[in-house]
XYZ file of C-alpha atoms in Angstrom:
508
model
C 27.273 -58.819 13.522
C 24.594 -59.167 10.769
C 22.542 -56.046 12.338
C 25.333 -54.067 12.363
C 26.369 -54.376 9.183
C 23.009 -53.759 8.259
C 23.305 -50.467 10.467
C 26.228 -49.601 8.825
C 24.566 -50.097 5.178
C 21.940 -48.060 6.159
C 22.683 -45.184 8.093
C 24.491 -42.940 5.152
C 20.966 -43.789 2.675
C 18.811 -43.061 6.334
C 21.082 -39.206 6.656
C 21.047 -38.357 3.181
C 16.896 -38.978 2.796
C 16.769 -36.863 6.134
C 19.085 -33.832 4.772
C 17.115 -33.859 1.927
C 14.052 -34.011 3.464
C 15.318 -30.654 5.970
C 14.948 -27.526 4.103
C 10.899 -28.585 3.336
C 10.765 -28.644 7.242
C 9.195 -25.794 9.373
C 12.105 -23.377 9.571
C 13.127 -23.906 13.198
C 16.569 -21.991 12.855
C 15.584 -18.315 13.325
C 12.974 -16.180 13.791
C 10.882 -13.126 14.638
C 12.655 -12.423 18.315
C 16.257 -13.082 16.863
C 15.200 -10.004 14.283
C 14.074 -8.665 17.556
C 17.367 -8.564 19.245
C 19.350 -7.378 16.357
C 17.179 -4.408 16.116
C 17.732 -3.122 19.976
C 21.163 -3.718 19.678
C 21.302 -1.693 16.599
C 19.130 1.476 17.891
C 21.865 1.357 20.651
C 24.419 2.157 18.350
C 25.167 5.469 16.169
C 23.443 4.512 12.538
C 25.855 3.760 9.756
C 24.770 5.639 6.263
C 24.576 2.232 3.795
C 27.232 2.996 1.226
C 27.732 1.387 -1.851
C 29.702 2.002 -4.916
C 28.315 1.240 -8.301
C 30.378 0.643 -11.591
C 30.139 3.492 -13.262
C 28.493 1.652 -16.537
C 25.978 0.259 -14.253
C 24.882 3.637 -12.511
C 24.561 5.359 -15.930
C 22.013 3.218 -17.293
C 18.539 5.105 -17.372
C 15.010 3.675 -16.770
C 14.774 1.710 -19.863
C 18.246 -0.052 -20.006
C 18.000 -0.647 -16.252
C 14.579 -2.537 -17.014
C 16.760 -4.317 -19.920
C 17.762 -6.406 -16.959
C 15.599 -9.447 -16.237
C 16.220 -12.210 -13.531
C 16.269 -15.562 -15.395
C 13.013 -17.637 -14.335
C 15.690 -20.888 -14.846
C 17.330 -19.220 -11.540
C 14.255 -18.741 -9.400
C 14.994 -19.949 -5.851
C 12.878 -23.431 -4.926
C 12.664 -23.812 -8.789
C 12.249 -27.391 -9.157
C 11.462 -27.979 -5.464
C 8.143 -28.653 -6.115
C 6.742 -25.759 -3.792
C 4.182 -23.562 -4.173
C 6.499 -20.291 -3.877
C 9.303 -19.157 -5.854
C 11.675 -16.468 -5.120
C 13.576 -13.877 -7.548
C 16.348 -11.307 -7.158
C 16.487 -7.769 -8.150
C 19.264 -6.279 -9.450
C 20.858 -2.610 -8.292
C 21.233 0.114 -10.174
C 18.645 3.612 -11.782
C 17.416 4.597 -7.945
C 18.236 1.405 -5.876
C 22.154 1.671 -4.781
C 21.222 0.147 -1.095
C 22.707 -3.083 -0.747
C 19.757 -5.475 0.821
C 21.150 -9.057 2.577
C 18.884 -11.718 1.249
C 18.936 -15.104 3.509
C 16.611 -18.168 3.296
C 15.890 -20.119 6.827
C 15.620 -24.006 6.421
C 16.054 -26.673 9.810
C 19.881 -26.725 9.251
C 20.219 -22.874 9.480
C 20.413 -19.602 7.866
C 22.352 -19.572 4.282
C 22.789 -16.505 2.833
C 22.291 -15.767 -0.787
C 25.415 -14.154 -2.200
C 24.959 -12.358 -5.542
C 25.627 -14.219 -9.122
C 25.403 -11.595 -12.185
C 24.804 -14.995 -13.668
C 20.978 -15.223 -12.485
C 20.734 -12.595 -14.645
C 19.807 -11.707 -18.440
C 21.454 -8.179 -18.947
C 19.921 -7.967 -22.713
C 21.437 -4.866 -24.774
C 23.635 -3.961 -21.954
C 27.319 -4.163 -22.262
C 28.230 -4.024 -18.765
C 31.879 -4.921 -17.558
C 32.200 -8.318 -16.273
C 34.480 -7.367 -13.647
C 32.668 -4.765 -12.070
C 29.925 -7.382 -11.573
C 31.585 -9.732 -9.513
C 31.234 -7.964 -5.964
C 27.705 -6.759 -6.291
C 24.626 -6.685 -4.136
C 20.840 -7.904 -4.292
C 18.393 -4.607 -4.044
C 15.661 -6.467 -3.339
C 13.162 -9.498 -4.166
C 9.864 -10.780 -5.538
C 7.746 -13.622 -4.553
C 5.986 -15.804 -7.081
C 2.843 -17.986 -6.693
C -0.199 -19.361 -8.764
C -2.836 -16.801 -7.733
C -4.341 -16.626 -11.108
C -3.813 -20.168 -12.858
C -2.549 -23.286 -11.067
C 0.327 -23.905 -13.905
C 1.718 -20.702 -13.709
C 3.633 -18.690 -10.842
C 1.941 -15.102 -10.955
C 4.027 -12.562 -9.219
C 2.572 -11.408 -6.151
C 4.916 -9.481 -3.607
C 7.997 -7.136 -3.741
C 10.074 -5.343 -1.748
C 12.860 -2.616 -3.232
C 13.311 0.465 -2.401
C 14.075 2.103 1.357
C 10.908 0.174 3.202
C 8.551 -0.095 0.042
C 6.498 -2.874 -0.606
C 3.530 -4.134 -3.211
C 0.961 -6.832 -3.621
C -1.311 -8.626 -5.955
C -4.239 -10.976 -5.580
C -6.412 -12.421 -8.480
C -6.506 -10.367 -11.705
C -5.094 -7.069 -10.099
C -2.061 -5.312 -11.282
C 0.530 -3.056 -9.856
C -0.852 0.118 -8.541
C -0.170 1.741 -5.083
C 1.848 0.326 -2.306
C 2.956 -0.031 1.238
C 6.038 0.539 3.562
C 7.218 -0.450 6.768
C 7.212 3.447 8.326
C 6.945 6.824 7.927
C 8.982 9.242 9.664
C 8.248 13.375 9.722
C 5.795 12.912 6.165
C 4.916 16.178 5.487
C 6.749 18.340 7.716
C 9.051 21.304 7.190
C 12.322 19.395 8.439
C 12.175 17.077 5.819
C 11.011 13.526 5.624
C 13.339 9.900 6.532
C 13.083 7.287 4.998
C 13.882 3.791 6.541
C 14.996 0.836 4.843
C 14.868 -2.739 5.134
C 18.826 -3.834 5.221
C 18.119 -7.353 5.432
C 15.865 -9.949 5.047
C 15.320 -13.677 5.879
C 12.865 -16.143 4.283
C 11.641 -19.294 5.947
C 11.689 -22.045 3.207
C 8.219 -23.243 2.786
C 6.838 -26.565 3.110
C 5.078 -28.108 -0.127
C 1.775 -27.576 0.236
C 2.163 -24.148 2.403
C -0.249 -21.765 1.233
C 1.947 -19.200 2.797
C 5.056 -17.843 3.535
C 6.716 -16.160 6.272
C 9.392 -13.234 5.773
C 11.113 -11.560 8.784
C 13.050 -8.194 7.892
C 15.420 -5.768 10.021
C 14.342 -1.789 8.897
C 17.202 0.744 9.872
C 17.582 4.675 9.984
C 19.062 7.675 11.883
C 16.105 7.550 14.042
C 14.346 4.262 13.944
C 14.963 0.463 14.526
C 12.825 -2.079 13.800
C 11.813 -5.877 13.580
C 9.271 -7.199 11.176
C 7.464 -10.245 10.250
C 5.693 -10.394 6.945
C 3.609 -13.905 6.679
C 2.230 -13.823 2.904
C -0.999 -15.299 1.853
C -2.147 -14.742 -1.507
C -5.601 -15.115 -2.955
C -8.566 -13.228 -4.358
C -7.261 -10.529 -1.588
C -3.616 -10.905 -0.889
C -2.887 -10.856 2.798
C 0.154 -9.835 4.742
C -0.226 -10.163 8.660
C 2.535 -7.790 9.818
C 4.267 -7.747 12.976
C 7.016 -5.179 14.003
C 8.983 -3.935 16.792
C 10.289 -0.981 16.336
C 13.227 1.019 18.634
C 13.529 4.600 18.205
C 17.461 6.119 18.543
C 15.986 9.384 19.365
C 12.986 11.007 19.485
C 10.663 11.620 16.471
C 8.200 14.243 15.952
C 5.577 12.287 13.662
C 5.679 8.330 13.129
C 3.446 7.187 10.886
C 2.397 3.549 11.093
C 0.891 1.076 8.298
C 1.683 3.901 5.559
C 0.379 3.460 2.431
C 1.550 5.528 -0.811
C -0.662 6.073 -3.974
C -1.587 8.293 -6.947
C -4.394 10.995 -7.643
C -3.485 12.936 -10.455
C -7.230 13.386 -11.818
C -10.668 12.190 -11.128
C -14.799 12.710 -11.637
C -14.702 15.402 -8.887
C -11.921 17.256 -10.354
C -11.310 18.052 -13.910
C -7.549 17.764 -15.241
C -5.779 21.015 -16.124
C -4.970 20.012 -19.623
C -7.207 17.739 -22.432
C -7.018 14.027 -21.578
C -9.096 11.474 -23.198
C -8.948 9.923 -19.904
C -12.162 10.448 -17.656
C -9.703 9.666 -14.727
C -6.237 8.912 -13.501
C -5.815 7.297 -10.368
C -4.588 4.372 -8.234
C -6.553 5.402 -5.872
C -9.751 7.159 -5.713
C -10.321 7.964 -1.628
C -9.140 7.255 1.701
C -11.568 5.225 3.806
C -12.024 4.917 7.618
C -14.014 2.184 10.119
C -12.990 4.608 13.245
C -13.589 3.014 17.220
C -16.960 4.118 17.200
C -17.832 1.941 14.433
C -18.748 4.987 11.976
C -17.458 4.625 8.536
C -15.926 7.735 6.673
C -14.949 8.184 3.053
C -12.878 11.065 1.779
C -12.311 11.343 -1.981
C -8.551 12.116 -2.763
C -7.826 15.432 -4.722
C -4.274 16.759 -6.384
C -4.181 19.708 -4.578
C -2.221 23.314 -5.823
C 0.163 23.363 -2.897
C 0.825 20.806 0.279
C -2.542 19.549 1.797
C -2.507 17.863 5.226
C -5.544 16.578 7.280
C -6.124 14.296 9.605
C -8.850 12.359 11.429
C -8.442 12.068 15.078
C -9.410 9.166 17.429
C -8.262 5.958 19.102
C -7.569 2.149 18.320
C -9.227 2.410 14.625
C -10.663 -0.622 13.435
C -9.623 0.308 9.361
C -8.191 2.607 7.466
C -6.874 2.596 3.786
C -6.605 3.546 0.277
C -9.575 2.304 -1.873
C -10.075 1.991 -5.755
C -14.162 2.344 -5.933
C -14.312 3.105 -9.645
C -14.037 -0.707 -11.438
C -14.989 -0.186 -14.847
C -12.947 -0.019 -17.900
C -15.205 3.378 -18.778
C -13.966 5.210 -15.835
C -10.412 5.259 -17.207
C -10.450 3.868 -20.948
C -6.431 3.048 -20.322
C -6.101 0.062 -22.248
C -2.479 -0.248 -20.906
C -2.768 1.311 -17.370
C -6.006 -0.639 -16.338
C -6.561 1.547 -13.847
C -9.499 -0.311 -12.713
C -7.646 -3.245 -12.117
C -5.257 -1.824 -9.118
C -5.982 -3.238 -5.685
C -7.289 -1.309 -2.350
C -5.084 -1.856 0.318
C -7.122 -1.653 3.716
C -5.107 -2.117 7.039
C -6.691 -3.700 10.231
C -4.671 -3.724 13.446
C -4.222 -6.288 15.322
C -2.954 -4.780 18.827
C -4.228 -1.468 20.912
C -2.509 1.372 19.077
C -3.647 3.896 21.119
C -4.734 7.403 20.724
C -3.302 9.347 17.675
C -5.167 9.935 14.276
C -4.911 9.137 10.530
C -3.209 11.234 8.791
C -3.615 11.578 5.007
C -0.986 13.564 2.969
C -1.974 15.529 -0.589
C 1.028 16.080 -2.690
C 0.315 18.404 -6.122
C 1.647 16.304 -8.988
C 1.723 17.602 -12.541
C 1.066 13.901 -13.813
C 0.633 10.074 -13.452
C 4.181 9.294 -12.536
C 4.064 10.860 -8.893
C 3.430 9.123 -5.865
C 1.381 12.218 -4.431
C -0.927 10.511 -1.288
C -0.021 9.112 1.558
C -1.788 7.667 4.858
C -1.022 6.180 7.860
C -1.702 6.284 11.845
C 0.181 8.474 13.684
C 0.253 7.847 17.607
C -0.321 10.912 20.055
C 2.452 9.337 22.344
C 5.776 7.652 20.087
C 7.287 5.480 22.187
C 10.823 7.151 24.040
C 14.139 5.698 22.748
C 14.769 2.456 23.533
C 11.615 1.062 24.652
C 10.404 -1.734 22.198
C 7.404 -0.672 20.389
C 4.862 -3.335 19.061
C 2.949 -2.631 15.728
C 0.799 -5.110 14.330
C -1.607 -5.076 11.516
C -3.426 -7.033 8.672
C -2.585 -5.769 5.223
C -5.458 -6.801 2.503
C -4.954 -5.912 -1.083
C -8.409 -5.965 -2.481
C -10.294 -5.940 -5.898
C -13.386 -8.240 -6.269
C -14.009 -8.822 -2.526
C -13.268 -5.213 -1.012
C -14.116 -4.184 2.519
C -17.415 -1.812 1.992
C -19.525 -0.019 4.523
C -22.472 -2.659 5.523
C -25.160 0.013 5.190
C -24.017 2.482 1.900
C -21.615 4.062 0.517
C -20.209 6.933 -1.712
C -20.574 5.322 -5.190
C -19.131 8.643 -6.931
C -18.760 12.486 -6.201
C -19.209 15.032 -8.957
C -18.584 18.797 -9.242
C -19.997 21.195 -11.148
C -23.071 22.610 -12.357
C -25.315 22.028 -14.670
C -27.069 24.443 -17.727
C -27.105 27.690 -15.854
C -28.623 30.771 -17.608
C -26.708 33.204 -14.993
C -23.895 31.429 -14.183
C -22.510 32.738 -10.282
C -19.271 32.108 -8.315
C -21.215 29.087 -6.513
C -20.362 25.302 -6.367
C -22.546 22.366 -6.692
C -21.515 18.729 -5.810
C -23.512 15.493 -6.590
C -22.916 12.702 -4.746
C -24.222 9.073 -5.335
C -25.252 6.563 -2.635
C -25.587 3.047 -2.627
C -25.426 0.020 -0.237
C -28.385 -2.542 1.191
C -29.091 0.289 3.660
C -30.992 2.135 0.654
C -32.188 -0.580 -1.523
C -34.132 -1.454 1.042
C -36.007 1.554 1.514
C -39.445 1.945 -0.302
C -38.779 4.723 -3.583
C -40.705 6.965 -1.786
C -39.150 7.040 1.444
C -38.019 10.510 3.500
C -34.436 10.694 3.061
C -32.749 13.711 4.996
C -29.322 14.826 4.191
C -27.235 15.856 7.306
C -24.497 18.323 5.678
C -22.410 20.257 7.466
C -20.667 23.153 5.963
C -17.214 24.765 7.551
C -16.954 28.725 8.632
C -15.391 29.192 4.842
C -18.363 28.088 3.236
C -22.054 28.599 3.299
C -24.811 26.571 2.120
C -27.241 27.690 -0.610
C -29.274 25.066 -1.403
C -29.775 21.105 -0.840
C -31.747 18.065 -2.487
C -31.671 14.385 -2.005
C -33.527 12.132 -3.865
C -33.689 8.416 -5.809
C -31.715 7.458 -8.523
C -33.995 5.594 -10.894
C -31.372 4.604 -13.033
C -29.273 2.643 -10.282
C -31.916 2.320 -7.324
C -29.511 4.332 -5.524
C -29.857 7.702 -3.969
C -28.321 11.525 -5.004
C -27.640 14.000 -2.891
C -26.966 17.213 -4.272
C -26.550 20.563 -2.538
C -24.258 24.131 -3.574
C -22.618 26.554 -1.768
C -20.513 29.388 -1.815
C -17.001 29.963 -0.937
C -16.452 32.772 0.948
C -11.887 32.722 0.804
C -10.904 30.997 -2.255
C -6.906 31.225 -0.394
C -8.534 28.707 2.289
C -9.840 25.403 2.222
C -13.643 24.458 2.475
C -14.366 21.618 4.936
C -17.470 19.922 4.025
C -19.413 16.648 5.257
C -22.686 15.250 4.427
C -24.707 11.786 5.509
C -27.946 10.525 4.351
C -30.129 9.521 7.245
C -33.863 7.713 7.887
C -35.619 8.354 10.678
C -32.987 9.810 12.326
C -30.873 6.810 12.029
C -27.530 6.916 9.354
C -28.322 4.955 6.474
C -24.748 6.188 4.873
C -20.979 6.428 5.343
C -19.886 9.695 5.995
C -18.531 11.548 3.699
C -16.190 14.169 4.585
C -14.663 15.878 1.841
C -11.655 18.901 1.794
C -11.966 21.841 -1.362
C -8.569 22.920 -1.849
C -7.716 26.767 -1.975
């Protein structure tokens, strides 16, 4: 009688410590194949245009009042929770009218997050209460101490069709990410797939990471993804995705990234800026099957400018920020130099198929203009799953380099000339361990290769005294200025490569 009562006394303090102790346990109530299965069964059915309907106060507001909203950090998901992570919610409105379903995973289940206008600050805004009541999330950011342990830095969002950013240490917003690519470039005009919902696991205490699984939707594509988050010096996002295509697709570009070139040290912008350069990114870089490493600086081309590098399974590609100094950019409020590389590393066989990098002209900074991603010689038919996955690093102190040397900076134009002719000349500076190593007066022989619009003139290679690097620099002559000049170049020793290659594309 005694140890029942005792039971009885008990048992409601022994259920409410475990319900309380639940949501900090590993999220057992979904996951990655239940994403999986709502994708196939979605690419089997006709796709449904999101439509929403904003009040009309809210869709009129312009950049600046839109930005005049701010989440409260009071209403941060997990604030007080005494976990590393903290989540908060983005408001619709200026270009993002898609609802997105937010949900958070714990051991009792799946709870969604229905919108509160309350989380929000709407500042100068006089918005109509009423018209708030039945709105949506378009999006989210995830918070964690990556710079200082008593402060939650923000280090991931997603808004916007399938976009995505990242920060580790000291970096700051620059180019980003998206789940896929469909037709970039081409003449029938590109899609763009969104992510319609996502769910969060809830974290455990002392997780370093978290894991976010999302469903992406379009007229052509399905798809399942799993995002698990790890930030650092280099943010991380392993990335796994199954993806169902409705119908065939004529290009599908995988692991796109997005980024700006407006203007840079190997081309001059059109009008004065006290800039030296203006760029979130400064050159595509590739670690191909073969282990060779190529490095093509970006340009802002005059009209559409598509190449591509073909191959199979590629061990790296991405968009890379060389330049780090402050006197590269002199943007005290840009900080160019402090905007991540993002470098992508697959994790399964992708097959045949090529990277693809995309040259948009943009008149200045505020264009997106480059994009890159893989694009497979064989897209899967419709209906049969498709698995992508990859390792997404965004890098600033610790970036991914070639282990030999590398293209520290390319420069056009020529010096004094006392008859000045229709030729070019382009300097490039190596560095790496490769070269340091060498003796000053080692034989350094430049392997350049010119395409049938070009022909070389004239060549030199030799030591940089000032950096203990080496210079390689060589003109030629244009023979169509309506066609582009395909150009390459590689310092080697003794018939072995002591360099990247660099592989470089003059505009018409």
């Amino acid at each position: 009688m005694l140890i029942a009562r005792a039971c009885r006394t008990a048992l409601p303090a022994l259920l409410g410590l475990m319900a309380a102790l639940l949501p900090v346990s590993a999220a057992q109530a979904f996951g990655f194949e239940d994403v999986a299965r709502r994708a196939e069964a979605l690419a089997a059915e006709d796709f449904q245009r999101p439509r929403a309907s904003l009040p009309r106060d809210l869709a009129a507001l312009g950049y600046d009042r839109y930005r005049d909203i701010r989440y409260k950090p009071e209403q941060s998901i997990w604030r007080g929770n005494k976990l590393q992570f903290e989540l908060q919610l983005l408001h619709p409105g200026l270009y993002f009218d898609v609802p997105v379903a937010l949900n958070i995973i714990s051991a009792t289940g799946v709870r969604p997050i229905a919108f509160d206008p309350d989380r929000f600050d709407y500042g100068a805004n006089k918005l109509d209460p009423d018209g708030l009541k039945n709105l949506f999330y378009s999006g989210f950011r995830v918070h964690f101490p990556v710079n200082r342990p008593d402060y939650k830095d923000e280090v991931l969002v997603f808004q916007g069709a399938s976009y995505f950013r990242a920060l580790g240490k000291d970096q700051r917003y620059g180019l980003s990410a998206r789940g896929l690519a469909v037709d970039t470039g081409m003449l029938s005009g590109e899609e763009f797939p969104y992510f319609r919902e996502f769910w969060i696991e809830w974290p455990r205490a002392k997780d370093d990471h978290l894991v976010i699984h999302a469903l992406l939707d379009s007229r052509r594509v399905t798809g399942a993804y799993q995002f698990t988050l790890r930030p650092g010096a280099s943010t991380t996002l392993d990335v796994k995705s199954r993806l169902y295509l409705r119908e065939p697709v004529a290009k599908l570009g995988l692991a796109p990234l997005t980024s700006m070139f407006f203007f840079g040290e190997n081309q001059r912008p059109l009008v004065e800026d006290y800039r030296p350069e203006v760029h979130d990114s400064d050159g595509l870089m590739i670690l191909t099957h073969d282990d060779e490493w190529i490095w093509r600086p970006l340009v802002n081309p005059r009209r559409l400018l598509i190449t591509s590098f073909g191959g199979r399974d590629p061990k790296g590609f991405g968009l890379m920020q060389r330049d780090r100094r402050l006197s590269s950019y002199e943007d005290l409020e840009a900080r160019y130099e402090r905007r991540p590389s993002a470098w992508v590393v697959p994790r399964n066989d992708w097959g045949p198929g090529r990277v693809e990098l995309v040259q948009i002209p943009t008149p200045d900074e505020t264009n997106d203009n480059i994009v890159a991603y893989w694009v497979p010689d064989q897209p899967p038919p419709p209906g049969r799953p498709y698995d992508v996955n990859y390792t997404l690093s965004w890098q600033m102190n610790a970036e991914v380099q070639p282990p030999h040397s590398h293209v520290v900076q390319t420069r056009r134009g020529h010096g004094y000339l006392r008859e000045p002719d229709d030729s070019i000349r382009l300097n490039l500076d190596f560095d790496g361990p490769a070269l340091r190593a060498l003796p000053a007066d080692s034989k350094i022989f430049p392997a350049i290769t010119v395409g049938d619009n070009g022909e070389l003139l004239e060549r030199q290679v030799y030591r940089n005294e000032a950096t203990g690097g080496w210079r390689l620099s060589f003109r030629f002559r244009r023979q169509d200025p309506e066609r582009p000049v395909e150009l390459r170049a590689q310092l080697r020793h003794e018939q072995e490569a002591v360099s990247e290659t660099w592989s470089y594309i003059l505009p018409p």
